[in-house]
Coordinates of C-alpha atoms and ligand atoms in Angstrom, one line a residue:
M536 CA 0.0 -0.1 -0.1
S537 CA 2.7 2.4 1.1
Q538 CA 4.2 2.9 -2.5
Q539 CA 1.1 4.8 -3.5
T540 CA 2.3 7.7 -0.6
P541 CA 5.0 9.7 -2.8
H542 CA 8.2 10.2 -1.0
L543 CA 9.1 13.1 1.0
L544 CA 9.9 16.0 -1.6
Q545 CA 7.4 14.8 -3.8
M546 CA 4.9 15.3 -1.0
L547 CA 6.2 18.9 -0.2
G548 CA 6.2 19.7 -3.9
Q549 CA 2.6 19.1 -4.1
L550 CA 1.5 20.5 -0.9
I551 CA 3.7 23.9 -1.6
A552 CA 1.8 23.8 -5.3
T553 CA -1.6 23.5 -3.6
P554 CA -2.1 27.4 -2.2
S555 CA -4.1 27.6 0.8
V556 CA -3.8 31.2 2.0
S557 CA -5.9 32.4 4.9
S558 CA -6.3 35.8 5.9
T559 CA -8.6 38.0 7.6
T560 CA -9.0 40.2 4.5
P561 CA -11.7 38.4 2.3
E562 CA -10.1 39.0 -0.9
H563 CA -6.8 37.0 0.2
D564 CA -8.8 34.4 1.8
M565 CA -9.0 30.6 0.4
G566 CA -9.9 27.1 1.5
N567 CA -7.6 24.6 2.6
L568 CA -9.7 21.7 1.7
S569 CA -7.4 20.7 -1.4
V570 CA -4.3 20.4 1.4
I571 CA -6.6 18.4 3.7
T572 CA -7.6 16.1 0.8
L573 CA -3.7 15.5 -0.3
L574 CA -3.0 14.4 3.3
A575 CA -5.9 12.5 3.9
E576 CA -5.1 10.6 0.5
W577 CA -1.4 10.0 1.7
L578 CA -2.3 8.8 4.9
N579 CA -5.2 6.7 4.0
N580 CA -2.7 4.6 1.9
L581 CA -0.5 4.2 4.8
G582 CA -3.3 2.4 7.0
F583 CA -4.5 5.7 8.8
Q584 CA -8.4 5.9 9.5
T585 CA -9.1 9.6 8.5
E586 CA -11.6 11.9 9.8
I587 CA -12.2 15.2 7.5
M588 CA -13.8 17.7 10.3
P589 CA -15.5 20.9 8.3
I590 CA -15.2 24.1 10.3
P591 CA -18.3 25.3 11.2
G592 CA -19.1 28.8 9.4
Y593 CA -16.1 28.6 7.2
P594 CA -17.1 27.0 4.0
G595 CA -14.1 25.1 2.2
K596 CA -12.2 24.8 5.3
A597 CA -11.6 21.7 7.4
N598 CA -9.1 20.0 9.9
L599 CA -7.9 16.3 9.5
I600 CA -7.5 13.8 12.2
A601 CA -5.6 10.8 10.9
T602 CA -5.1 8.0 13.4
L603 CA -2.8 4.9 13.1
G604 CA -3.7 2.4 15.7
K605 CA -6.3 2.9 18.6
G606 CA -7.0 2.8 22.5
P607 CA -6.6 5.8 25.0
G608 CA -3.3 7.9 25.1
G609 CA -0.9 8.3 22.1
L610 CA 0.8 11.0 20.1
V611 CA -0.3 13.8 17.9
L612 CA 1.9 15.1 15.4
S613 CA 0.2 18.5 14.3
G614 CA 0.4 21.3 12.1
H615 CA -1.5 23.7 10.4
T616 CA -2.2 23.7 6.7
D617 CA -3.0 27.2 5.8
T618 CA -0.2 30.0 5.1
V619 CA -0.3 33.8 5.3
P620 CA -0.8 35.7 2.2
C621 CA 2.8 36.4 0.0
N622 CA 3.9 39.3 -2.0
E623 CA 4.9 37.1 -5.2
E624 CA 6.7 40.0 -6.9
L625 CA 9.3 40.2 -4.1
W626 CA 9.9 36.3 -4.4
K627 CA 13.0 35.3 -6.7
S628 CA 11.1 32.1 -7.6
S629 CA 7.4 31.5 -7.4
P630 CA 6.0 31.0 -4.0
F631 CA 3.7 28.1 -5.3
S632 CA 6.6 26.0 -6.8
L633 CA 9.1 24.2 -4.6
T634 CA 12.5 25.2 -5.6
E635 CA 15.9 24.0 -4.4
R636 CA 18.7 26.5 -4.5
D637 CA 21.7 26.7 -2.1
N638 CA 20.6 23.6 0.1
R639 CA 17.5 25.0 1.1
L640 CA 13.9 24.3 -0.3
Y641 CA 12.0 27.8 -1.2
G642 CA 8.4 28.1 -1.2
L643 CA 5.3 29.5 0.6
G644 CA 4.9 27.3 3.6
T645 CA 8.0 25.0 3.3
C646 CA 9.0 26.4 7.2
D647 CA 5.5 27.8 8.2
M648 CA 4.4 25.1 8.1
K649 CA 3.6 22.4 5.3
G650 CA 6.9 21.2 5.3
F651 CA 6.5 19.4 8.7
F652 CA 3.6 17.2 7.4
P653 CA 5.9 15.1 5.1
I654 CA 8.5 14.8 7.5
A655 CA 5.9 13.6 10.1
I656 CA 4.6 11.0 7.4
E657 CA 8.0 10.1 6.5
A658 CA 8.4 9.4 10.5
A659 CA 5.0 7.6 10.6
R660 CA 5.8 5.4 7.7
Q661 CA 8.2 3.3 9.6
F662 CA 5.8 2.2 11.9
I663 CA 2.8 1.0 9.3
N664 CA 3.8 -2.8 10.0
T665 CA 4.4 -2.0 13.9
P666 CA 1.9 -3.1 16.2
L667 CA 1.2 0.2 18.4
T668 CA 0.6 0.1 22.0
A669 CA -1.0 3.8 22.0
P670 CA -2.3 5.5 18.6
L671 CA -0.3 7.9 16.5
I672 CA -2.2 10.8 15.4
I673 CA -1.5 13.3 12.6
L674 CA -3.5 16.5 13.1
A675 CA -3.8 18.9 10.2
T676 CA -5.5 22.2 11.1
A677 CA -7.1 25.1 9.4
D678 CA -7.0 29.2 9.7
E679 CA -4.1 29.0 12.3
E680 CA -2.8 32.4 10.5
S681 CA -5.9 34.1 10.5
S682 CA -8.9 33.2 13.0
M683 CA -7.7 29.7 14.7
S684 CA -11.1 28.5 13.9
G685 CA -9.6 25.4 13.2
A686 CA -8.1 24.8 16.6
Q687 CA -11.2 26.1 18.0
A688 CA -13.5 23.7 16.2
L689 CA -11.2 20.9 17.7
V690 CA -11.6 22.1 21.1
D691 CA -15.5 22.3 20.6
A692 CA -15.5 18.8 19.3
G693 CA -13.2 17.6 22.1
K694 CA -11.1 15.6 20.1
P695 CA -8.4 14.4 19.5
K696 CA -7.7 13.0 22.6
A697 CA -4.2 11.9 23.1
R698 CA -1.6 11.8 26.0
Y699 CA 1.0 14.1 24.3
A700 CA 1.3 16.6 21.4
V701 CA 4.0 17.8 19.1
I702 CA 3.2 21.0 17.3
G703 CA 5.8 21.5 14.3
E704 CA 5.9 25.0 13.8
P705 CA 9.4 26.4 12.9
T706 CA 11.5 26.5 15.9
D707 CA 15.0 25.0 14.5
M708 CA 13.8 22.1 16.6
T709 CA 14.3 23.6 19.7
P710 CA 11.6 22.6 22.1
I711 CA 9.3 25.3 23.2
R712 CA 7.0 24.9 26.2
M713 CA 5.6 28.4 26.8
H714 CA 4.4 31.3 24.7
K715 CA 2.4 34.4 25.8
G716 CA -0.9 34.9 24.9
M717 CA -2.4 37.6 22.3
M718 CA -5.5 39.9 22.4
M719 CA -6.7 42.3 19.9
E720 CA -9.3 44.2 21.2
S721 CA -11.3 47.5 20.4
I722 CA -13.3 50.3 22.3
R723 CA -15.5 52.4 20.6
I724 CA -17.2 55.3 22.2
T725 CA -20.1 56.9 21.0
G726 CA -20.9 60.7 22.1
R727 CA -23.0 63.1 20.4
S728 CA -21.6 65.8 18.0
G729 CA -22.6 69.3 17.9
H730 CA -21.0 72.9 17.3
S731 CA -17.8 73.1 19.3
S732 CA -18.7 76.7 20.8
D733 CA -21.2 75.3 23.3
P734 CA -19.7 72.0 25.0
S735 CA -23.3 71.1 26.3
L736 CA -24.6 70.8 22.9
G737 CA -23.0 67.5 22.8
A738 CA -20.9 64.7 24.7
N739 CA -17.1 64.7 23.5
A740 CA -16.1 61.0 22.7
L741 CA -12.6 62.4 22.5
D742 CA -12.5 63.8 25.9
A743 CA -14.0 60.4 27.0
M744 CA -11.0 58.8 25.4
H745 CA -8.7 60.5 27.0
S746 CA -9.9 59.1 30.2
V747 CA -10.0 55.4 28.7
L748 CA -6.5 55.6 27.6
S749 CA -5.6 56.8 31.0
E750 CA -7.3 53.8 32.4
L751 CA -5.6 51.6 30.2
V752 CA -2.2 52.8 30.7
K753 CA -3.1 52.5 34.6
Y754 CA -3.9 49.0 34.0
R755 CA -0.9 48.2 31.9
N756 CA 1.2 49.4 35.0
H757 CA -1.0 47.1 37.3
L758 CA -0.7 44.2 34.9
Q759 CA 3.3 44.9 34.8
K760 CA 3.5 45.2 38.7
N761 CA 1.6 42.3 39.7
Y762 CA 3.0 39.4 36.8
Q763 CA 6.6 39.0 35.6
H764 CA 7.8 35.8 34.1
S765 CA 11.8 35.5 33.8
S766 CA 11.8 33.2 30.8
F767 CA 10.4 35.7 28.3
S768 CA 13.0 38.2 27.2
V769 CA 10.3 40.8 27.6
N770 CA 9.2 39.5 31.0
V771 CA 6.1 41.5 31.6
P772 CA 2.6 41.3 29.9
T773 CA 2.3 44.1 27.5
L774 CA -0.6 46.1 26.3
N775 CA 0.2 48.5 23.4
L776 CA -2.3 51.4 22.2
G777 CA -2.1 50.3 18.4
C778 CA -4.4 53.2 16.5
I779 CA -7.2 55.7 17.0
H780 CA -9.8 56.9 14.9
G781 CA -12.3 59.6 15.8
G782 CA -14.0 62.9 14.9
D783 CA -13.8 64.9 11.9
N784 CA -13.3 68.5 12.2
P785 CA -11.7 71.0 14.8
N786 CA -15.2 73.1 15.2
R787 CA -17.4 69.9 15.6
I788 CA -17.7 68.3 19.3
C789 CA -16.3 64.5 18.4
G790 CA -19.2 62.2 18.3
Q791 CA -17.5 59.1 17.6
C792 CA -13.8 57.5 18.5
E793 CA -12.6 54.1 18.3
L794 CA -9.3 52.6 19.8
E795 CA -7.7 49.1 19.1
Y796 CA -5.0 47.6 21.4
D797 CA -3.1 44.6 21.6
V798 CA -2.5 42.5 25.2
R799 CA 0.1 39.8 25.4
P800 CA -0.8 38.3 28.6
L801 CA 1.8 35.7 30.4
P802 CA 1.2 32.2 31.1
G803 CA -1.5 31.9 33.8
M804 CA -3.4 35.1 32.5
D805 CA -6.8 34.5 31.7
L806 CA -8.2 36.2 28.7
S807 CA -11.6 36.7 29.9
L808 CA -10.5 38.1 33.2
I809 CA -8.6 40.8 31.3
R810 CA -11.3 41.7 29.3
E811 CA -13.7 41.4 32.5
D812 CA -11.2 44.3 34.2
I813 CA -11.0 46.6 31.2
S814 CA -14.6 46.8 31.1
K815 CA -15.1 47.3 34.7
R816 CA -12.5 49.9 34.6
V817 CA -13.7 52.1 31.8
R818 CA -17.6 51.8 32.6
P819 CA -17.8 54.6 34.9
I820 CA -16.6 56.9 32.0
E821 CA -19.8 56.3 30.5
D822 CA -21.7 58.5 33.1
M823 CA -18.6 60.9 33.5
F824 CA -19.0 61.9 29.6
G825 CA -22.5 61.2 29.0
V826 CA -21.3 58.6 26.2
S827 CA -21.8 54.7 25.6
I828 CA -18.7 52.8 25.3
D829 CA -18.6 49.4 23.6
C830 CA -15.6 47.2 24.5
R831 CA -15.2 44.1 22.0
P832 CA -12.7 41.7 20.8
L833 CA -11.7 42.0 17.1
F834 CA -10.7 38.1 17.1
P835 CA -11.4 35.6 20.0
G836 CA -7.6 35.9 20.8
I837 CA -5.0 32.9 21.5
P838 CA -4.5 32.0 25.2
S839 CA -0.9 32.0 26.6
F840 CA 0.5 28.8 26.9
E841 CA 2.9 26.9 29.3
T842 CA 3.6 23.1 29.9
A843 CA 5.6 22.3 33.2
Q844 CA 9.3 21.7 32.7
N845 CA 9.8 18.5 34.3
T846 CA 6.7 16.9 32.3
S847 CA 7.7 13.2 30.1
L848 CA 7.4 15.3 26.9
V849 CA 9.3 18.1 27.6
K850 CA 12.1 15.9 29.2
M851 CA 12.1 13.8 26.3
A852 CA 12.3 16.4 23.4
E853 CA 15.1 18.1 25.7
Q854 CA 17.0 14.8 25.3
L855 CA 16.7 14.0 22.1
T856 CA 17.5 17.4 20.7
G857 CA 20.3 18.4 23.2
H858 CA 18.4 21.7 23.5
S859 CA 16.7 22.9 26.9
A860 CA 13.0 24.1 26.3
E861 CA 12.4 27.8 25.9
A862 CA 9.8 30.4 25.5
V863 CA 8.9 31.9 22.4
A864 CA 7.1 35.3 21.5
F865 CA 4.7 34.2 19.1
G866 CA 1.2 32.5 19.3
T867 CA 0.4 29.1 18.5
E868 CA -2.4 26.2 18.8
A869 CA -0.9 24.6 21.9
P870 CA -3.1 26.1 24.5
F871 CA -5.9 24.5 22.2
L872 CA -4.4 21.1 22.2
Q873 CA -3.6 21.6 26.0
A874 CA -7.2 22.3 26.6
L875 CA -7.9 18.9 25.0
G876 CA -5.8 17.3 28.0
M877 CA -2.7 16.6 25.9
E878 CA 0.7 17.4 27.5
T879 CA 1.8 20.0 24.4
I880 CA 5.3 21.3 23.3
V881 CA 6.0 23.2 20.1
M882 CA 9.0 21.9 17.9
G883 CA 9.7 21.7 14.3
P884 CA 12.1 22.3 11.5
G885 CA 13.1 25.7 9.8
S886 CA 13.1 28.9 11.7
I887 CA 10.6 31.7 12.8
N888 CA 12.9 34.2 10.9
Q889 CA 12.0 32.9 7.5
A890 CA 8.4 32.5 8.0
H891 CA 5.9 35.1 7.0
Q892 CA 8.5 36.7 4.6
P893 CA 9.4 36.8 0.7
D894 CA 11.9 33.4 -0.1
E895 CA 10.8 31.4 2.6
F896 CA 12.4 28.3 2.9
L897 CA 13.5 25.1 4.8
A898 CA 17.1 24.0 5.2
L899 CA 17.6 20.7 3.3
D900 CA 19.8 19.5 6.4
Q901 CA 17.0 19.9 8.5
I902 CA 14.9 17.3 7.1
K903 CA 16.7 14.3 8.1
P904 CA 17.5 14.7 11.8
T905 CA 13.7 15.9 12.0
V906 CA 12.8 12.7 10.8
E907 CA 15.0 10.7 13.3
I908 CA 13.4 12.8 16.4
L909 CA 10.0 12.0 15.4
T910 CA 10.6 8.7 14.9
K911 CA 12.0 8.3 18.3
L912 CA 8.8 9.9 19.8
I913 CA 6.7 7.7 17.8
Q914 CA 8.7 4.6 18.9
R915 CA 8.6 6.1 22.7
Y916 CA 5.1 7.2 23.1
C917 CA 3.2 4.6 20.6
V918 CA 5.2 1.6 20.8
D919 CA 7.4 1.2 24.1
I920 CA 4.8 3.0 26.2
Q921 CA 2.2 0.4 28.3
G922 CA -1.3 0.8 27.2
D923 CA -2.5 2.0 30.7
A924 CA 0.5 4.2 31.6
S925 CA -0.5 5.9 28.1
S926 CA -3.9 6.7 29.1
A927 CA -3.2 8.3 32.4
Ligands
ZN2214 ZN1 2.8 28.8 12.0

């Protein structure tokens, strides 16, 4: 059966040639179903049970859960199938054609992160005739680069269930056990416009925004005084005032003003509690200025994530790679897989420095070591492990 599944570089070539851009801008947004179908076909050929899970409310988008073996516990190797948009004119070769040059493989998604799938499949295909004591699951998600709707759909469905998960985002194969969360929020103030010569003719949204900004800065100080984490290079939670739009003319009372800001909470800080805090702090400003204040998320947010240092998977990954587990500054689907009950790390080939920019590449010399490390993880968590321990 396995000869129907192409070899590693052929698989990668086909994945790169199948565009699957996801974007919050509708004109750039595409489906990911053709990538999911390719992976499902290859994994089916190898004997995996495959389930394609459509994402509710996102036509043309789906997750894939491909399972070899059965029973509780087991290991998930996970990646996202979408890429960010690209500026094709800035690339030296087509982003949708896998191109080898200078011992590197160029193409959109080579490192972030279509390249992980052929590598994981290469490791997995060595086990197709081995009796597994716990299942091996290859998970492919939708929309990581835009809405995280794929990961959210998994949490909503309560699957897959496994004991361990490795997300192959580009970390140069350094195990990552924590990252900050990310929120993008807006505060819209609606007042009443009127002639500037008499303030009583309106309710000034900009005046009210001035107080909202002061509250946010006070709240930021409060957070940074109370939360620190030395593993991060910026060791406090951040709150960035990003943009503001309001009013139209100097001689009109400003009727409406909107602020957008971003918050990067540390592990252990809950997104919904932060939203509650902010809403409570700005609420009194409504009465003070006679305006209405609407606080809302611009997207559901990515929770922060931390897996303890002394867990089996972190220790195993440190031992296999020779690198101590670290923290990163970017968000991933890790908190979602963790919410499903899995001990989760982020570790994959390629560098985040090459992601999201022209001439994205995966260095050829990263492929073989990654296949070897994944093979050892599968051996440890799907073969050597006893069934009862894996379901703990
Ligand atoms: Zn990624």
